[in-house]
CSV table of C-alpha atoms and ligand atoms in Angstrom, one decimal:
chain,number,residue,atom,x,y,z
A,16,MET,CA,0.0,0.0,0.0
A,17,SER,CA,1.2,3.5,-0.8
A,18,THR,CA,1.5,6.1,2.0
A,19,PRO,CA,-1.5,8.5,1.5
A,20,PHE,CA,-0.9,12.2,0.8
A,21,PRO,CA,-1.0,14.5,3.8
A,22,ASP,CA,-4.0,16.9,3.9
A,23,GLU,CA,-1.7,19.8,3.5
A,24,ARG,CA,0.9,19.3,0.9
A,25,THR,CA,3.4,21.4,-1.1
A,26,ALA,CA,4.7,21.3,-4.6
A,27,ILE,CA,8.0,23.0,-5.3
A,28,LEU,CA,8.5,24.3,-8.9
A,29,THR,CA,11.7,25.5,-10.3
A,30,GLY,CA,11.8,28.0,-13.2
A,31,ALA,CA,8.5,29.7,-12.4
A,32,GLY,CA,9.7,33.3,-12.7
A,33,SER,CA,9.1,34.2,-16.3
A,34,PRO,CA,5.7,36.0,-17.0
A,35,ARG,CA,4.6,33.8,-19.9
A,36,GLY,CA,6.3,30.6,-18.9
A,37,ILE,CA,5.1,27.1,-18.2
A,38,GLY,CA,6.2,27.2,-14.5
A,39,ARG,CA,4.1,30.2,-13.7
A,40,ALA,CA,1.0,28.8,-15.4
A,41,THR,CA,1.5,25.5,-13.5
A,42,ALA,CA,1.9,27.2,-10.2
A,43,PHE,CA,-1.6,28.8,-10.6
A,44,HIS,CA,-3.1,25.5,-11.9
A,45,LEU,CA,-1.8,23.5,-9.0
A,46,ALA,CA,-2.8,26.1,-6.4
A,47,GLU,CA,-6.3,26.0,-7.9
A,48,ALA,CA,-6.3,22.3,-7.1
A,49,GLY,CA,-5.3,22.9,-3.5
A,50,TRP,CA,-1.5,22.5,-3.6
A,51,ASN,CA,0.6,24.9,-1.5
A,52,ILE,CA,3.4,26.2,-3.7
A,53,GLY,CA,7.1,26.8,-3.4
A,54,LEU,CA,8.8,28.6,-6.3
A,55,ILE,CA,12.6,28.7,-7.1
A,56,ASP,CA,13.9,30.9,-9.9
A,57,VAL,CA,17.3,32.5,-10.8
A,58,ASP,CA,15.1,35.7,-10.6
A,59,GLY,CA,14.3,35.5,-6.9
A,60,ALA,CA,12.2,38.7,-7.0
A,61,ALA,CA,10.0,37.2,-9.7
A,62,ALA,CA,9.6,33.9,-7.8
A,63,ALA,CA,8.6,35.9,-4.7
A,64,GLU,CA,6.1,38.1,-6.6
A,65,THR,CA,4.6,35.1,-8.4
A,66,ALA,CA,4.2,33.2,-5.1
A,67,ALA,CA,2.4,36.2,-3.5
A,68,GLU,CA,0.0,36.4,-6.5
A,69,VAL,CA,-0.6,32.6,-6.3
A,70,ALA,CA,-1.4,32.9,-2.6
A,71,ALA,CA,-3.7,35.9,-3.0
A,72,THR,CA,-5.6,34.3,-6.0
A,73,HIS,CA,-6.1,30.8,-4.6
A,74,GLY,CA,-5.9,31.1,-0.8
A,75,VAL,CA,-3.0,28.6,-0.5
A,76,ARG,CA,0.3,29.1,1.2
A,77,ALA,CA,3.1,30.0,-1.2
A,78,ALA,CA,6.7,31.3,-1.0
A,79,GLY,CA,9.5,32.0,-3.4
A,80,ALA,CA,13.3,31.7,-3.3
A,81,GLY,CA,16.1,32.8,-5.6
A,82,ALA,CA,18.7,30.3,-6.8
A,83,ASP,CA,20.7,29.3,-9.8
A,84,VAL,CA,19.8,25.6,-9.9
A,85,ALA,CA,23.1,24.8,-11.6
A,86,ASP,CA,24.8,25.8,-8.3
A,87,ARG,CA,24.3,22.8,-6.0
A,88,ASP,CA,24.6,24.7,-2.7
A,89,ALA,CA,22.2,27.4,-3.9
A,90,ALA,CA,19.7,24.9,-5.1
A,91,VAL,CA,19.8,22.9,-1.9
A,92,ALA,CA,19.5,26.1,0.2
A,93,ALA,CA,16.5,27.2,-1.7
A,94,VAL,CA,14.7,23.9,-1.1
A,95,ASP,CA,15.7,24.1,2.6
A,96,THR,CA,14.2,27.6,2.8
A,97,LEU,CA,10.9,26.7,1.2
A,98,GLU,CA,10.6,23.4,3.1
A,99,GLY,CA,11.0,25.4,6.3
A,100,GLN,CA,8.1,27.8,5.4
A,101,LEU,CA,5.6,25.5,3.8
A,102,PRO,CA,3.6,22.2,4.6
A,103,GLN,CA,5.1,18.8,3.7
A,104,LEU,CA,6.9,18.6,0.5
A,105,VAL,CA,5.1,16.1,-1.7
A,106,ALA,CA,6.0,17.1,-5.2
A,107,LEU,CA,8.9,18.6,-7.1
A,108,VAL,CA,8.6,19.8,-10.7
A,109,ALA,CA,11.9,21.0,-12.3
A,110,PHE,CA,10.9,23.5,-15.0
A,111,ALA,CA,14.1,25.6,-14.9
A,112,GLY,CA,15.8,25.5,-18.2
A,113,VAL,CA,17.6,27.5,-20.9
A,114,ALA,CA,17.4,27.2,-24.7
A,115,SER,CA,20.4,26.9,-27.0
A,116,PRO,CA,20.0,27.6,-30.8
A,117,VAL,CA,23.8,27.4,-31.5
A,118,PRO,CA,24.7,25.1,-34.5
A,119,TYR,CA,26.7,22.1,-33.4
A,120,LEU,CA,30.0,23.1,-35.1
A,121,ASP,CA,29.9,26.4,-33.2
A,122,VAL,CA,29.2,25.0,-29.7
A,123,ASP,CA,32.1,26.0,-27.5
A,124,ALA,CA,32.9,24.9,-23.9
A,125,ASP,CA,31.0,27.7,-22.3
A,126,GLU,CA,27.8,27.1,-24.2
A,127,TRP,CA,27.9,23.4,-23.5
A,128,ARG,CA,28.5,23.9,-19.8
A,129,ARG,CA,25.8,26.6,-19.5
A,130,VAL,CA,23.1,24.5,-21.1
A,131,VAL,CA,23.9,21.2,-19.5
A,132,SER,CA,24.5,22.7,-16.1
A,133,VAL,CA,21.1,24.4,-15.9
A,134,ASN,CA,18.9,21.9,-17.7
A,135,LEU,CA,20.4,18.5,-16.5
A,136,GLU,CA,22.5,19.2,-13.4
A,137,GLY,CA,20.0,21.8,-12.1
A,138,THR,CA,17.3,19.2,-12.4
A,139,HIS,CA,19.5,16.7,-10.6
A,140,TRP,CA,20.4,18.9,-7.7
A,141,VAL,CA,16.9,19.9,-6.8
A,142,THR,CA,15.6,16.4,-7.4
A,143,GLN,CA,18.2,14.8,-5.1
A,144,ARG,CA,17.5,17.3,-2.4
A,145,ALA,CA,13.7,16.9,-2.6
A,146,ALA,CA,14.0,13.1,-2.9
A,147,ARG,CA,15.7,13.0,0.5
A,148,SER,CA,12.7,14.6,2.2
A,149,MET,CA,10.2,12.5,0.2
A,150,ALA,CA,12.0,9.2,1.0
A,151,ARG,CA,11.9,10.2,4.7
A,152,HIS,CA,8.2,10.8,4.5
A,153,GLY,CA,7.6,7.6,2.4
A,154,VAL,CA,5.7,9.5,-0.3
A,155,GLY,CA,6.6,11.8,-3.1
A,156,ARG,CA,6.2,12.8,-6.8
A,157,ILE,CA,9.0,14.1,-9.0
A,158,VAL,CA,8.6,15.4,-12.5
A,159,GLY,CA,11.5,16.3,-14.8
A,160,ILE,CA,11.0,18.3,-18.0
A,161,SER,CA,12.5,16.8,-21.1
A,162,SER,CA,11.7,18.0,-24.7
A,163,VAL,CA,10.7,16.6,-28.0
A,164,SER,CA,14.0,17.9,-29.2
A,165,ALA,CA,15.7,15.0,-27.2
A,166,GLN,CA,13.5,12.5,-29.1
A,167,ARG,CA,13.7,14.0,-32.6
A,168,GLY,CA,17.2,15.5,-32.6
A,169,GLY,CA,16.3,19.1,-32.2
A,170,GLY,CA,14.1,20.3,-35.0
A,171,THR,CA,12.3,23.2,-33.2
A,172,TYR,CA,14.7,25.9,-31.8
A,173,SER,CA,17.3,24.5,-29.5
A,174,LYS,CA,20.0,22.2,-30.7
A,175,THR,CA,22.7,19.8,-29.5
A,176,PRO,CA,23.6,20.7,-25.9
A,177,TYR,CA,19.9,21.2,-25.2
A,178,SER,CA,18.9,17.9,-26.8
A,179,ALA,CA,21.6,16.1,-24.9
A,180,ALA,CA,20.6,17.6,-21.6
A,181,LYS,CA,17.0,16.9,-22.1
A,182,ALA,CA,17.7,13.3,-23.1
A,183,GLY,CA,19.8,13.1,-19.9
A,184,ILE,CA,16.8,14.1,-17.9
A,185,VAL,CA,14.9,11.0,-19.2
A,186,GLY,CA,17.7,8.7,-18.0
A,187,LEU,CA,18.0,10.6,-14.7
A,188,ILE,CA,14.3,10.3,-14.0
A,189,ARG,CA,14.1,6.6,-14.9
A,190,SER,CA,17.0,5.8,-12.5
A,191,VAL,CA,15.5,7.9,-9.8
A,192,ALA,CA,12.2,6.1,-10.3
A,193,ARG,CA,13.9,2.8,-9.8
A,194,GLU,CA,15.9,3.8,-6.7
A,195,LEU,CA,13.1,5.8,-5.0
A,196,GLY,CA,10.2,3.5,-5.8
A,197,PRO,CA,10.7,1.4,-2.7
A,198,HIS,CA,10.4,4.7,-0.7
A,199,GLY,CA,7.0,5.6,-2.1
A,200,VAL,CA,8.3,8.2,-4.5
A,201,THR,CA,7.4,8.2,-8.2
A,202,ALA,CA,9.5,10.0,-10.9
A,203,ASN,CA,8.3,10.8,-14.4
A,204,ALA,CA,9.3,13.1,-17.3
A,205,ILE,CA,7.1,15.3,-19.4
A,206,SER,CA,8.4,15.9,-22.9
A,207,PRO,CA,6.7,19.0,-24.4
A,208,GLY,CA,6.6,19.9,-28.0
A,209,PRO,CA,6.6,23.6,-29.0
A,210,ILE,CA,4.7,25.5,-26.3
A,211,ASP,CA,3.7,29.2,-26.7
A,212,THR,CA,6.3,30.8,-24.3
A,213,ASP,CA,9.2,33.1,-24.8
A,214,ILE,CA,12.0,30.5,-24.5
A,215,MET,CA,12.5,30.1,-28.2
A,216,GLY,CA,14.2,33.5,-28.8
A,217,GLY,CA,11.2,35.7,-27.7
A,218,THR,CA,7.4,35.7,-28.2
A,219,LEU,CA,6.4,33.6,-31.2
A,220,SER,CA,4.9,35.3,-34.2
A,221,ASP,CA,1.7,33.7,-35.8
A,222,GLU,CA,3.9,32.6,-38.7
A,223,ARG,CA,6.4,30.7,-36.5
A,224,LYS,CA,3.5,29.1,-34.5
A,225,ALA,CA,1.9,27.9,-37.8
A,226,ALA,CA,5.2,26.5,-39.1
A,227,MET,CA,5.7,24.6,-35.8
A,228,ALA,CA,2.2,23.3,-35.7
A,229,ALA,CA,2.4,22.1,-39.3
A,230,ASP,CA,5.0,19.5,-38.2
A,231,GLY,CA,2.6,17.8,-35.8
A,232,VAL,CA,-0.8,16.2,-36.2
A,233,LEU,CA,-2.9,18.9,-34.6
A,234,THR,CA,-3.5,22.4,-35.9
A,235,ARG,CA,-1.9,24.3,-33.1
A,236,ILE,CA,1.2,24.4,-30.9
A,237,GLY,CA,0.9,23.8,-27.2
A,238,THR,CA,0.0,26.2,-24.3
A,239,PRO,CA,1.5,26.4,-20.8
A,240,ARG,CA,-1.8,25.0,-19.6
A,241,ASP,CA,-1.4,21.8,-21.6
A,242,VAL,CA,1.8,21.1,-19.7
A,243,ALA,CA,0.3,22.3,-16.4
A,244,ALA,CA,-2.5,19.8,-16.7
A,245,ALA,CA,-0.2,16.9,-17.5
A,246,THR,CA,1.9,17.9,-14.4
A,247,ALA,CA,-1.2,18.0,-12.2
A,248,TYR,CA,-1.9,14.4,-13.2
A,249,LEU,CA,1.6,13.1,-12.7
A,250,ILE,CA,1.9,14.6,-9.2
A,251,SER,CA,-1.6,13.5,-8.2
A,252,GLU,CA,-2.2,10.9,-5.5
A,253,ASP,CA,-4.0,8.9,-8.1
A,254,ALA,CA,-0.9,8.6,-10.3
A,255,GLY,CA,0.9,6.5,-7.7
A,256,PHE,CA,1.3,3.5,-10.0
A,257,VAL,CA,2.8,5.5,-12.9
A,258,THR,CA,6.6,5.9,-12.6
A,259,GLY,CA,9.6,6.0,-14.8
A,260,GLN,CA,7.5,7.2,-17.8
A,261,THR,CA,7.9,10.0,-20.3
A,262,LEU,CA,4.6,11.7,-21.1
A,263,ASN,CA,4.7,13.6,-24.5
A,264,VAL,CA,2.7,16.7,-24.5
A,265,ASP,CA,3.5,17.6,-28.1
A,266,GLY,CA,0.4,17.4,-30.3
A,267,GLY,CA,1.6,14.1,-31.8
A,268,LEU,CA,4.9,15.4,-33.0
A,269,TYR,CA,6.7,12.3,-31.8
A,270,MET,CA,4.8,9.0,-31.6
A,271,HIS,CA,6.5,6.0,-30.2
B,562,LIG,P1,10.8,30.2,-19.8
B,562,LIG,O1,12.1,30.8,-20.3
B,562,LIG,O2,9.5,31.0,-19.8
B,562,LIG,O3,11.0,29.6,-18.3
B,562,LIG,C1,12.2,29.2,-17.9
B,562,LIG,C2,12.4,29.6,-16.4
B,562,LIG,O4,13.6,29.1,-15.9
B,562,LIG,C3,12.5,31.1,-16.3
B,562,LIG,O5,11.6,31.6,-15.3
B,562,LIG,C4,14.0,31.4,-15.9
B,562,LIG,O6,14.2,32.5,-15.2
B,562,LIG,C5,14.3,30.1,-15.2
B,562,LIG,N1,15.7,29.8,-15.2
B,562,LIG,C6,16.6,29.8,-16.2
B,562,LIG,N2,17.8,29.5,-15.8
B,562,LIG,C7,17.7,29.2,-14.4
B,562,LIG,C8,18.6,28.8,-13.5
B,562,LIG,N3,19.9,28.6,-13.8
B,562,LIG,N4,18.2,28.6,-12.2
B,562,LIG,C9,16.9,28.8,-11.9
B,562,LIG,N5,15.9,29.2,-12.8
B,562,LIG,C10,16.3,29.4,-14.1
B,562,LIG,O7,10.6,28.8,-20.7
B,562,LIG,P2,9.4,27.7,-20.7
B,562,LIG,O8,9.0,27.6,-22.1
B,562,LIG,O9,8.4,28.0,-19.6
B,562,LIG,O10,10.2,26.4,-20.2
B,562,LIG,C11,10.0,25.7,-19.1
B,562,LIG,C12,10.7,24.3,-19.3
B,562,LIG,O11,10.0,23.6,-20.3
B,562,LIG,C13,12.2,24.4,-19.7
B,562,LIG,O12,12.9,23.4,-19.0
B,562,LIG,C14,12.1,24.2,-21.1
B,562,LIG,O13,13.4,23.7,-21.6
B,562,LIG,C15,11.0,23.2,-21.3
B,562,LIG,N6,10.4,23.1,-22.6
B,562,LIG,C16,9.8,24.1,-23.2
B,562,LIG,C17,9.3,24.0,-24.4
B,562,LIG,C18,8.7,25.2,-25.1
B,562,LIG,O14,8.4,25.0,-26.3
B,562,LIG,N7,8.4,26.3,-24.5
B,562,LIG,C19,9.4,22.8,-25.1
B,562,LIG,C20,10.0,21.7,-24.5
B,562,LIG,C21,10.5,21.9,-23.2
C-alpha cells in the first residue's frame, strides 16, 4: 500500500519566474487544485512576486526563493528555505531551463556547460534534495522536464547541448524512479513539443507558430496550460502506479 498524501501538501516548482512561462502557469493551476506552492527561480524577485500572487488568488500558502539551480549549494539552500516555510513537500517539478540555438559546429565549452549545467545538473540537484525529504516521509512525486528535441534530434529551436541535456533528464528520471520507488516516490518526465512561451528566442509570431504546428498532427502548438494539466496528473495521488515514464505533450509530434 502507498502512503497516503497528507491533507496539507506542497509542490515546489523551479523555473516559475518568467511571466509567460510554463512554470508560472503550472503554479496557478496546481494552487487552484489545493497545492501549496514553493517557487525557485534565478530571478528571486519574480519567484517571490509570483508566489504572492498565487497565494492571493487561490488562498493557499506560497513562497519564493532565488537560486541558480546549476549551483548545487544554492539549489539545496532554496529547497531548505521553502521546506521550512511550507507544509510537507510532496511534489517537485523541475521546469528551470535554458534554450540553445547554437549550431553544433559552433558550440564551445562555455555554451555546452551553460546549457547542460542548468537543464540537466540543475534538475538533478533539486531532485536529489527533494527526494531525500520524500524518502523520509515515504511519499513523493517528482517530474522532470525533457523535450521533443531530445527524441527527434532538435528540429524546433534548440540544438545539441539542449537535446543532450533533455535526453539526460529522461535517463535521470528513470534511474530515480527505480531507486526511489521502494520509498513511495514516483518520478516521471514530461516531454513537451513547442509551447507558446518566450524561451525560443522571444514571443512567437503567428507565422512561427503555424510553421511549428504544421509539423505535428494537430493544428496548433501547445499552451502552458497543456503542460500544467499533465503535471497535475503526474503529481496527483491517483498517479501512484505511474513511474519511470515520459509523457509527451506535443500534439503528436513524436509518436513511439
Ligand atoms: P521560460 O524561459 O519561460 O522559463 C524558464 C524559467 O527558468 C524562467 O523563469 C527562468 O528565469 C528560469 N531559469 C533559467 N535558468 C535558471 C537557473 N539557472 N536557475 C533557476 N531558474 C532558471 O521557458 P518555458 O517555455 O516556460 O520552459 C520551461 C521548461 O520547459 C524548460 O525546461 C524548457 O526547456 C522546457 N520546454 C519548453 C518548451 C517550449 O516550447 N516552451 C518545449 C520543451 C521543453
